[in-house]
Amino acid sequence: TSLKHAGSPWEMGLAETHQTLVLNGLRSRVALQVDGGLRTGRDVVIGALLGADEFGFSTAPLIAAGCIMMRKCHLNTCPVGVATQDPVLRKRFKGTPEHVINFFFYVAEEVRALLAEMGYTHLDQIIGDTELLEKRALIQHWKARGLDFSRMFFKPDAPHEAVHWTERQKHPIDDVLDRKLIELAKPALEARQPVSIELPIRNVDRSTGAMLSGEVAKRFRHKGLREDTISVKLTGTAGQSFGAFLARGVSFELVGAANDYVGKGLSGGRIVIRPPENTKIVAAESIIVGNTVLYGATEGEAYFCGVAGERFAVRNSGVAAVVEGVGDHGCEYMTGGIVVVIGQTGRNFAAGMSGGVAYVLDEVGDFAERCNMAMVELEPVPEEDDLMEKLLHHGGDLDHKGRVDVSGDMTSHDEERLYQLISNHVHYTGSVRGREILDNWATFRPKFRKIMPVEYRRALIEMERMRMGVAAE
Protein backbone atom coordinates (compact mmCIF):
# COMPACT_ATOMS: atom_id res chain seq x y z
CA THR A 1 0.00 0.00 0.00
CA SER A 2 1.19 3.52 -0.69
CA LEU A 3 1.74 6.14 1.98
CA LYS A 4 -1.49 7.90 0.99
CA HIS A 5 -3.56 4.72 0.53
CA ALA A 6 -3.61 4.93 -3.26
CA GLY A 7 -3.40 1.12 -3.28
CA SER A 8 -5.11 -1.60 -1.28
CA PRO A 9 -4.72 -1.70 2.53
CA TRP A 10 -2.09 -4.16 3.69
CA GLU A 11 -4.71 -6.12 5.62
CA MET A 12 -6.40 -7.22 2.37
CA GLY A 13 -3.18 -8.21 0.62
CA LEU A 14 -1.89 -10.08 3.65
CA ALA A 15 -5.12 -12.03 4.18
CA GLU A 16 -5.34 -13.07 0.52
CA THR A 17 -1.67 -14.10 0.36
CA HIS A 18 -1.87 -16.12 3.57
CA GLN A 19 -5.08 -17.92 2.56
CA THR A 20 -3.82 -18.75 -0.93
CA LEU A 21 -0.59 -20.23 0.43
CA VAL A 22 -2.45 -22.31 3.04
CA LEU A 23 -4.94 -23.64 0.49
CA ASN A 24 -2.08 -24.72 -1.77
CA GLY A 25 -0.07 -26.38 1.00
CA LEU A 26 2.81 -23.90 0.74
CA ARG A 27 2.38 -21.70 3.80
CA SER A 28 4.67 -23.73 6.09
CA ARG A 29 7.57 -23.19 3.68
CA VAL A 30 7.22 -19.41 3.46
CA ALA A 31 8.05 -16.60 5.89
CA LEU A 32 5.30 -14.05 5.27
CA GLN A 33 6.25 -10.47 6.12
CA VAL A 34 3.93 -7.48 6.24
CA ASP A 35 4.65 -3.78 6.45
CA GLY A 36 2.90 -0.52 5.73
CA GLY A 37 2.46 1.93 8.54
CA LEU A 38 2.94 -0.47 11.47
CA ARG A 39 3.39 1.55 14.66
CA THR A 40 2.14 -0.30 17.72
CA GLY A 41 2.00 -3.73 19.28
CA ARG A 42 -1.70 -3.85 18.37
CA ASP A 43 -0.76 -3.51 14.68
CA VAL A 44 1.64 -6.45 15.08
CA VAL A 45 -1.02 -8.67 16.68
CA ILE A 46 -3.55 -7.82 13.96
CA GLY A 47 -0.94 -8.66 11.33
CA ALA A 48 -0.25 -12.01 13.00
CA LEU A 49 -3.97 -12.84 13.22
CA LEU A 50 -4.28 -12.17 9.49
CA GLY A 51 -1.34 -14.49 8.77
CA ALA A 52 2.02 -12.68 9.07
CA ASP A 53 5.19 -14.22 10.55
CA GLU A 54 7.35 -11.11 10.32
CA PHE A 55 6.74 -7.37 10.50
CA GLY A 56 8.48 -4.46 8.80
CA PHE A 57 8.81 -1.11 10.55
CA SER A 58 10.21 1.97 8.85
CA THR A 59 8.54 5.30 9.59
CA ALA A 60 7.96 4.77 13.31
CA PRO A 61 11.58 3.89 14.22
CA LEU A 62 12.75 6.71 11.94
CA ILE A 63 10.67 9.14 13.98
CA ALA A 64 12.03 7.57 17.17
CA ALA A 65 15.50 8.47 15.90
CA GLY A 66 14.50 12.12 15.40
CA CYS A 67 12.81 12.44 11.99
CA ILE A 68 9.98 15.00 11.87
CA MET A 69 8.62 13.98 8.43
CA MET A 70 9.46 17.22 6.63
CA ARG A 71 9.58 15.24 3.37
CA LYS A 72 12.70 17.12 2.23
CA CYS A 73 14.95 14.03 2.01
CA HIS A 74 15.77 14.61 -1.66
CA LEU A 75 16.67 18.29 -1.22
CA ASN A 76 19.60 17.91 1.21
CA THR A 77 17.87 20.35 3.60
CA CYS A 78 16.64 18.00 6.36
CA PRO A 79 16.32 20.34 9.38
CA VAL A 80 17.04 17.60 11.93
CA GLY A 81 20.08 16.19 10.12
CA VAL A 82 18.72 12.76 9.17
CA ALA A 83 18.75 12.85 5.35
CA THR A 84 21.46 15.35 4.46
CA GLN A 85 25.16 15.60 3.75
CA ASP A 86 25.31 19.23 4.90
CA PRO A 87 27.75 19.25 7.86
CA VAL A 88 25.88 22.12 9.56
CA LEU A 89 22.55 20.28 9.41
CA ARG A 90 24.10 16.93 10.35
CA LYS A 91 25.27 18.42 13.63
CA ARG A 92 21.61 18.80 14.58
CA PHE A 93 21.02 15.04 14.54
CA LYS A 94 20.39 13.89 18.11
CA GLY A 95 19.19 10.32 17.50
CA THR A 96 20.85 7.34 19.16
CA PRO A 97 20.46 3.57 18.72
CA GLU A 98 18.92 3.45 22.19
CA HIS A 99 15.95 5.53 20.98
CA VAL A 100 15.09 2.89 18.39
CA ILE A 101 15.79 0.04 20.83
CA ASN A 102 13.43 1.57 23.38
CA PHE A 103 10.72 1.97 20.74
CA PHE A 104 10.86 -1.72 19.85
CA PHE A 105 10.88 -2.72 23.52
CA TYR A 106 7.62 -0.79 23.95
CA VAL A 107 6.13 -2.50 20.88
CA ALA A 108 7.21 -5.93 22.15
CA GLU A 109 5.80 -5.20 25.62
CA GLU A 110 2.42 -4.28 24.13
CA VAL A 111 2.42 -7.46 22.02
CA ARG A 112 3.17 -9.52 25.11
CA ALA A 113 0.34 -7.85 27.07
CA LEU A 114 -2.19 -8.46 24.27
CA LEU A 115 -1.10 -12.09 23.93
CA ALA A 116 -1.51 -12.61 27.69
CA GLU A 117 -4.95 -11.01 27.53
CA MET A 118 -5.95 -13.57 24.87
CA GLY A 119 -4.38 -16.45 26.81
CA TYR A 120 -1.33 -17.13 24.66
CA THR A 121 2.42 -17.03 25.32
CA HIS A 122 3.94 -16.90 21.83
CA LEU A 123 3.09 -15.02 18.63
CA ASP A 124 3.32 -18.21 16.53
CA GLN A 125 0.28 -19.57 18.42
CA ILE A 126 -2.11 -16.99 16.94
CA ILE A 127 -0.89 -16.72 13.33
CA GLY A 128 -3.89 -16.98 11.00
CA ASP A 129 -6.47 -17.19 13.82
CA THR A 130 -8.83 -14.56 12.38
CA GLU A 131 -11.63 -15.58 14.74
CA LEU A 132 -9.73 -13.81 17.55
CA LEU A 133 -10.18 -10.44 15.85
CA GLU A 134 -12.79 -8.15 17.40
CA LYS A 135 -14.70 -7.31 14.23
CA ARG A 136 -18.44 -7.35 14.98
CA ALA A 137 -18.66 -3.68 16.01
CA LEU A 138 -16.67 -2.59 12.98
CA ILE A 139 -18.71 -4.66 10.51
CA GLN A 140 -21.96 -3.26 11.97
CA HIS A 141 -20.71 0.32 11.66
CA TRP A 142 -22.78 2.42 9.24
CA LYS A 143 -19.73 3.04 7.03
CA ALA A 144 -19.36 -0.71 6.46
CA ARG A 145 -22.96 -1.30 5.29
CA GLY A 146 -23.07 -3.21 2.04
CA LEU A 147 -19.50 -4.50 2.35
CA ASP A 148 -18.77 -8.23 2.64
CA PHE A 149 -15.67 -9.01 4.74
CA SER A 150 -16.24 -12.77 4.93
CA ARG A 151 -13.45 -13.58 2.45
CA MET A 152 -10.98 -11.39 4.28
CA PHE A 153 -11.62 -13.18 7.59
CA PHE A 154 -11.93 -16.66 6.06
CA LYS A 155 -9.83 -19.28 7.87
CA PRO A 156 -8.79 -22.28 5.73
CA ASP A 157 -9.13 -25.68 7.36
CA ALA A 158 -5.56 -26.84 8.04
CA PRO A 159 -3.46 -28.03 11.00
CA HIS A 160 -1.70 -25.24 12.89
CA GLU A 161 1.76 -26.39 11.71
CA ALA A 162 0.61 -25.71 8.13
CA VAL A 163 -0.51 -22.11 8.69
CA HIS A 164 2.79 -20.52 9.68
CA TRP A 165 6.47 -20.85 8.82
CA THR A 166 7.63 -24.20 10.22
CA GLU A 167 9.74 -25.76 7.44
CA ARG A 168 13.22 -24.37 6.87
CA GLN A 169 14.30 -24.65 3.27
CA LYS A 170 17.37 -26.76 2.58
CA HIS A 171 19.44 -25.02 -0.04
CA PRO A 172 21.14 -27.53 -2.37
CA ILE A 173 24.60 -25.96 -2.26
CA ASP A 174 26.63 -28.92 -1.09
CA ASP A 175 27.77 -29.84 -4.59
CA VAL A 176 27.60 -26.57 -6.51
CA LEU A 177 30.35 -25.66 -8.98
CA ASP A 178 31.94 -23.23 -6.52
CA ARG A 179 32.79 -26.10 -4.16
CA LYS A 180 34.92 -27.62 -6.92
CA LEU A 181 36.49 -24.25 -7.72
CA ILE A 182 37.41 -23.70 -4.07
CA GLU A 183 38.99 -27.14 -3.88
CA LEU A 184 41.04 -26.60 -7.05
CA ALA A 185 42.06 -23.10 -5.94
CA LYS A 186 43.51 -24.21 -2.59
CA PRO A 187 47.16 -23.44 -3.57
CA ALA A 188 46.13 -19.84 -4.27
CA LEU A 189 43.94 -19.53 -1.18
CA GLU A 190 46.51 -21.06 1.17
CA ALA A 191 49.86 -20.01 -0.36
CA ARG A 192 49.00 -17.32 -2.97
CA GLN A 193 50.30 -19.62 -5.72
CA PRO A 194 48.82 -19.03 -9.21
CA VAL A 195 46.35 -21.69 -10.38
CA SER A 196 44.64 -22.29 -13.72
CA ILE A 197 41.33 -24.12 -13.79
CA GLU A 198 39.32 -25.38 -16.77
CA LEU A 199 35.79 -26.76 -16.27
CA PRO A 200 32.46 -27.02 -18.07
CA ILE A 201 29.50 -24.97 -16.86
CA ARG A 202 25.71 -25.31 -17.25
CA ASN A 203 22.85 -22.88 -16.79
CA VAL A 204 21.93 -24.53 -13.47
CA ASP A 205 25.27 -23.29 -12.09
CA ARG A 206 24.15 -19.98 -10.61
CA SER A 207 26.20 -17.28 -8.87
CA THR A 208 29.35 -19.09 -9.96
CA GLY A 209 32.33 -17.41 -8.35
CA ALA A 210 30.52 -15.88 -5.39
CA MET A 211 31.53 -18.55 -2.86
CA LEU A 212 35.08 -18.66 -4.27
CA SER A 213 35.31 -14.88 -3.88
CA GLY A 214 33.99 -15.23 -0.36
CA GLU A 215 36.93 -17.48 0.47
CA VAL A 216 39.33 -14.93 -1.02
CA ALA A 217 37.70 -12.11 0.98
CA LYS A 218 37.84 -14.14 4.21
CA ARG A 219 41.58 -14.59 3.88
CA PHE A 220 42.75 -11.44 2.09
CA ARG A 221 39.82 -9.01 2.55
CA HIS A 222 39.13 -6.50 -0.22
CA LYS A 223 42.81 -6.27 -1.17
CA GLY A 224 42.48 -9.77 -2.62
CA LEU A 225 45.24 -11.46 -4.60
CA ARG A 226 47.54 -10.44 -7.43
CA GLU A 227 45.99 -10.27 -10.87
CA ASP A 228 45.18 -13.67 -12.42
CA THR A 229 46.25 -15.63 -9.32
CA ILE A 230 43.08 -17.71 -9.78
CA SER A 231 42.48 -18.02 -13.51
CA VAL A 232 39.32 -19.92 -14.42
CA LYS A 233 38.25 -20.89 -17.94
CA LEU A 234 34.70 -22.23 -18.26
CA THR A 235 32.93 -23.61 -21.29
CA GLY A 236 29.17 -23.73 -21.80
CA THR A 237 26.19 -21.61 -20.77
CA ALA A 238 26.36 -19.99 -17.34
CA GLY A 239 23.35 -19.54 -15.10
CA GLN A 240 22.24 -16.31 -13.48
CA SER A 241 24.67 -14.05 -11.60
CA PHE A 242 27.78 -15.49 -13.24
CA GLY A 243 30.86 -13.94 -11.59
CA ALA A 244 28.85 -12.26 -8.84
CA PHE A 245 31.03 -10.32 -6.36
CA LEU A 246 34.16 -11.65 -8.10
CA ALA A 247 37.14 -10.70 -5.92
CA ARG A 248 40.40 -9.07 -6.93
CA GLY A 249 42.86 -11.66 -8.22
CA VAL A 250 40.15 -13.92 -9.69
CA SER A 251 39.64 -13.89 -13.47
CA PHE A 252 36.80 -15.72 -15.21
CA GLU A 253 36.82 -16.50 -18.91
CA LEU A 254 33.63 -18.01 -20.27
CA VAL A 255 33.52 -19.51 -23.74
CA GLY A 256 29.81 -19.58 -24.46
CA ALA A 257 27.07 -17.33 -23.13
CA ALA A 258 25.56 -16.24 -19.82
CA ASN A 259 22.18 -15.28 -18.37
CA ASP A 260 21.12 -12.18 -16.41
CA TYR A 261 23.09 -10.39 -13.68
CA VAL A 262 26.58 -11.25 -14.93
CA GLY A 263 29.16 -9.57 -12.69
CA LYS A 264 26.61 -8.43 -10.11
CA GLY A 265 28.58 -6.61 -7.40
CA LEU A 266 31.88 -7.27 -9.24
CA SER A 267 34.54 -6.43 -6.64
CA GLY A 268 37.89 -6.30 -8.43
CA GLY A 269 37.95 -9.44 -10.56
CA ARG A 270 37.89 -9.72 -14.34
CA ILE A 271 35.15 -11.29 -16.44
CA VAL A 272 35.64 -12.18 -20.12
CA ILE A 273 32.82 -13.77 -22.13
CA ARG A 274 33.30 -14.72 -25.76
CA PRO A 275 31.73 -17.15 -28.23
CA PRO A 276 33.56 -20.33 -29.29
CA GLU A 277 36.23 -19.82 -31.93
CA ASN A 278 34.55 -22.14 -34.43
CA THR A 279 31.12 -20.52 -34.15
CA LYS A 280 29.34 -19.21 -37.23
CA ILE A 281 27.42 -16.48 -35.41
CA VAL A 282 28.39 -12.82 -35.81
CA ALA A 283 29.29 -11.77 -32.26
CA ALA A 284 28.52 -8.08 -32.81
CA GLU A 285 24.93 -8.98 -33.75
CA SER A 286 24.26 -11.71 -31.18
CA ILE A 287 23.24 -11.59 -27.53
CA ILE A 288 25.94 -13.07 -25.29
CA VAL A 289 24.82 -11.88 -21.82
CA GLY A 290 21.38 -11.14 -20.40
CA ASN A 291 19.81 -8.20 -18.60
CA THR A 292 21.10 -6.12 -15.68
CA VAL A 293 24.75 -7.02 -16.24
CA LEU A 294 27.26 -5.45 -13.78
CA TYR A 295 24.47 -4.41 -11.43
CA GLY A 296 26.03 -2.52 -8.53
CA ALA A 297 29.57 -3.48 -9.58
CA THR A 298 32.28 -1.58 -7.70
CA GLU A 299 35.65 -2.49 -9.19
CA GLY A 300 37.24 -4.66 -11.86
CA GLU A 301 37.07 -5.25 -15.62
CA ALA A 302 34.55 -6.89 -17.95
CA TYR A 303 34.81 -7.67 -21.66
CA PHE A 304 31.85 -9.08 -23.58
CA CYS A 305 32.33 -10.17 -27.19
CA GLY A 306 28.68 -9.78 -28.11
CA VAL A 307 25.56 -7.80 -27.27
CA ALA A 308 24.09 -7.35 -23.77
CA GLY A 309 20.44 -7.07 -22.79
CA GLU A 310 18.69 -4.23 -21.00
CA ARG A 311 19.97 -2.14 -18.08
CA PHE A 312 23.62 -2.81 -18.78
CA ALA A 313 25.89 -1.46 -15.98
CA VAL A 314 22.97 -0.22 -13.92
CA ARG A 315 24.39 1.31 -10.72
CA ASN A 316 27.93 0.54 -11.82
CA SER A 317 30.25 2.50 -9.56
CA GLY A 318 33.77 1.60 -10.67
CA VAL A 319 34.09 -1.15 -13.30
CA ALA A 320 35.64 -0.64 -16.73
CA ALA A 321 33.59 -2.59 -19.29
CA VAL A 322 33.52 -3.07 -23.06
CA VAL A 323 30.50 -4.53 -24.86
CA GLU A 324 29.45 -4.74 -28.51
CA GLY A 325 25.89 -3.49 -28.07
CA VAL A 326 23.28 -2.92 -25.32
CA GLY A 327 19.51 -2.87 -24.97
CA ASP A 328 17.34 -0.18 -23.37
CA HIS A 329 18.34 1.80 -20.25
CA GLY A 330 22.10 1.29 -20.55
CA CYS A 331 24.22 2.89 -17.78
CA GLU A 332 21.10 3.62 -15.75
CA TYR A 333 21.89 5.21 -12.35
CA MET A 334 25.61 4.72 -13.00
CA THR A 335 27.80 6.52 -10.45
CA GLY A 336 31.33 5.63 -11.57
CA GLY A 337 33.46 3.51 -13.85
CA ILE A 338 33.82 3.44 -17.63
CA VAL A 339 31.60 1.77 -20.22
CA VAL A 340 32.52 1.42 -23.89
CA VAL A 341 29.82 0.35 -26.35
CA ILE A 342 31.15 -0.46 -29.83
CA GLY A 343 27.74 -1.19 -31.31
CA GLN A 344 24.06 -0.28 -31.17
CA THR A 345 22.30 1.00 -28.04
CA GLY A 346 18.66 0.93 -27.00
CA ARG A 347 16.58 3.87 -25.83
CA ASN A 348 16.89 5.84 -22.58
CA PHE A 349 20.66 5.47 -22.33
CA ALA A 350 22.24 7.19 -19.25
CA ALA A 351 18.97 7.75 -17.38
CA GLY A 352 19.87 8.94 -13.87
CA MET A 353 23.59 8.61 -14.63
CA SER A 354 25.40 10.77 -12.06
CA GLY A 355 29.02 9.60 -12.39
CA GLY A 356 31.53 7.78 -14.54
CA VAL A 357 31.82 8.10 -18.32
CA ALA A 358 30.59 6.14 -21.31
CA TYR A 359 31.87 6.01 -24.89
CA VAL A 360 29.36 4.95 -27.54
CA LEU A 361 30.05 4.28 -31.21
CA ASP A 362 27.47 6.35 -33.09
CA GLU A 363 27.89 5.19 -36.68
CA VAL A 364 24.47 6.35 -37.92
CA GLY A 365 24.50 9.63 -36.01
CA ASP A 366 21.19 9.14 -34.17
CA PHE A 367 22.47 8.25 -30.69
CA ALA A 368 21.34 11.59 -29.22
CA GLU A 369 17.72 10.56 -29.88
CA ARG A 370 18.13 7.45 -27.72
CA CYS A 371 20.12 9.08 -24.91
CA ASN A 372 18.42 10.54 -21.84
CA MET A 373 19.92 14.03 -21.71
CA ALA A 374 18.48 15.05 -18.33
CA MET A 375 21.78 14.70 -16.46
CA VAL A 376 24.46 14.18 -19.11
CA GLU A 377 25.92 15.87 -22.15
CA LEU A 378 27.44 14.44 -25.31
CA GLU A 379 30.75 15.42 -26.79
CA PRO A 380 33.15 14.03 -29.40
CA VAL A 381 36.29 12.12 -28.50
CA PRO A 382 39.04 14.61 -29.39
CA GLU A 383 42.10 13.50 -31.29
CA GLU A 384 45.31 13.36 -29.30
CA ASP A 385 48.30 14.34 -31.40
CA ASP A 386 50.71 12.18 -29.44
CA LEU A 387 48.67 8.95 -29.33
CA MET A 388 50.08 7.42 -32.51
CA GLU A 389 53.51 8.61 -31.45
CA LYS A 390 53.07 6.71 -28.17
CA LEU A 391 52.03 3.61 -30.07
CA LEU A 392 55.12 3.77 -32.25
CA HIS A 393 57.39 4.69 -29.34
CA HIS A 394 56.22 1.68 -27.31
CA GLY A 395 56.57 -0.61 -30.28
CA GLY A 396 52.86 -1.39 -30.23
CA ASP A 397 52.80 -2.65 -26.65
CA LEU A 398 49.95 -0.27 -25.89
CA ASP A 399 47.80 -2.97 -27.46
CA HIS A 400 47.76 -4.66 -24.09
CA LYS A 401 49.19 -3.64 -20.75
CA GLY A 402 47.11 -5.87 -18.51
CA ARG A 403 45.34 -4.09 -15.67
CA VAL A 404 45.95 -0.39 -16.34
CA ASP A 405 44.68 2.72 -14.67
CA VAL A 406 42.23 4.11 -17.22
CA SER A 407 40.28 6.04 -14.60
CA GLY A 408 42.76 8.87 -14.06
CA ASP A 409 41.53 12.26 -15.26
CA MET A 410 38.05 11.59 -16.65
CA THR A 411 37.89 15.06 -18.20
CA SER A 412 40.76 14.38 -20.63
CA HIS A 413 42.89 11.65 -22.26
CA ASP A 414 39.73 10.23 -23.84
CA GLU A 415 41.31 8.87 -27.00
CA GLU A 416 44.06 7.01 -25.16
CA ARG A 417 41.60 5.62 -22.60
CA LEU A 418 39.21 4.47 -25.34
CA TYR A 419 41.97 2.93 -27.46
CA GLN A 420 43.40 1.11 -24.44
CA LEU A 421 40.07 -0.42 -23.43
CA ILE A 422 39.25 -1.58 -26.95
CA SER A 423 42.77 -3.01 -27.21
CA ASN A 424 42.19 -4.97 -24.00
CA HIS A 425 38.85 -6.14 -25.39
CA VAL A 426 40.54 -7.49 -28.53
CA HIS A 427 43.31 -9.09 -26.47
CA TYR A 428 40.95 -10.97 -24.15
CA THR A 429 38.10 -11.84 -26.52
CA GLY A 430 39.60 -11.82 -30.01
CA SER A 431 36.77 -9.50 -31.07
CA VAL A 432 36.51 -9.07 -34.85
CA ARG A 433 34.58 -5.85 -34.35
CA GLY A 434 37.19 -4.48 -31.94
CA ARG A 435 40.04 -5.34 -34.30
CA GLU A 436 38.24 -3.61 -37.19
CA ILE A 437 37.93 -0.43 -35.11
CA LEU A 438 41.60 -0.45 -34.09
CA ASP A 439 42.78 -1.12 -37.63
CA ASN A 440 40.70 1.82 -38.91
CA TRP A 441 41.11 4.08 -35.89
CA ALA A 442 41.20 7.35 -37.84
CA THR A 443 37.82 6.48 -39.37
CA PHE A 444 36.06 5.22 -36.24
CA ARG A 445 37.37 7.63 -33.58
CA PRO A 446 35.28 10.62 -34.80
CA LYS A 447 32.16 8.43 -34.61
CA PHE A 448 32.49 7.86 -30.85
CA ARG A 449 30.48 10.01 -28.44
CA LYS A 450 31.55 10.63 -24.86
CA ILE A 451 28.69 10.66 -22.35
CA MET A 452 29.50 12.41 -19.08
CA PRO A 453 27.23 13.74 -16.30
CA VAL A 454 27.31 17.54 -16.11
CA GLU A 455 27.55 17.74 -12.31
CA TYR A 456 30.16 14.99 -12.22
CA ARG A 457 32.36 16.96 -14.59
CA ARG A 458 31.91 20.11 -12.51
CA ALA A 459 32.85 18.26 -9.31
CA LEU A 460 35.98 16.76 -10.91
CA ILE A 461 37.13 20.15 -12.18
CA GLU A 462 36.59 21.75 -8.76
CA MET A 463 38.50 18.96 -7.04
CA GLU A 464 41.38 19.35 -9.48
CA ARG A 465 41.47 23.12 -8.90
CA MET A 466 41.53 22.58 -5.14
CA ARG A 467 44.32 20.02 -5.52
CA MET A 468 46.35 22.33 -7.71
CA GLY A 469 45.77 25.20 -5.27
CA VAL A 470 47.06 23.12 -2.37
CA ALA A 471 50.04 21.99 -4.47
CA ALA A 472 50.85 25.60 -5.38
CA GLU A 473 50.80 26.62 -1.72
PDB file of C-alpha atoms in Angstrom, residues 19 48 59 97 243 275 278 306 312 344 350 365 412:
ATOM      1  CA  GLN A  19      -5.077 -17.918   2.557  1.00  0.00           C
ATOM      2  CA  ALA A  48      -0.253 -12.013  13.003  1.00  0.00           C
ATOM      3  CA  THR A  59       8.542   5.304   9.590  1.00  0.00           C
ATOM      4  CA  PRO A  97      20.465   3.569  18.715  1.00  0.00           C
ATOM      5  CA  GLY A 243      30.857 -13.944 -11.591  1.00  0.00           C
ATOM      6  CA  PRO A 275      31.731 -17.146 -28.233  1.00  0.00           C
ATOM      7  CA  ASN A 278      34.554 -22.144 -34.430  1.00  0.00           C
ATOM      8  CA  GLY A 306      28.684  -9.785 -28.106  1.00  0.00           C
ATOM      9  CA  PHE A 312      23.625  -2.812 -18.776  1.00  0.00           C
ATOM     10  CA  GLN A 344      24.057  -0.282 -31.173  1.00  0.00           C
ATOM     11  CA  ALA A 350      22.245   7.188 -19.254  1.00  0.00           C
ATOM     12  CA  GLY A 365      24.498   9.634 -36.013  1.00  0.00           C
ATOM     13  CA  SER A 412      40.758  14.383 -20.625  1.00  0.00           C
TER      14      SER A 412
END
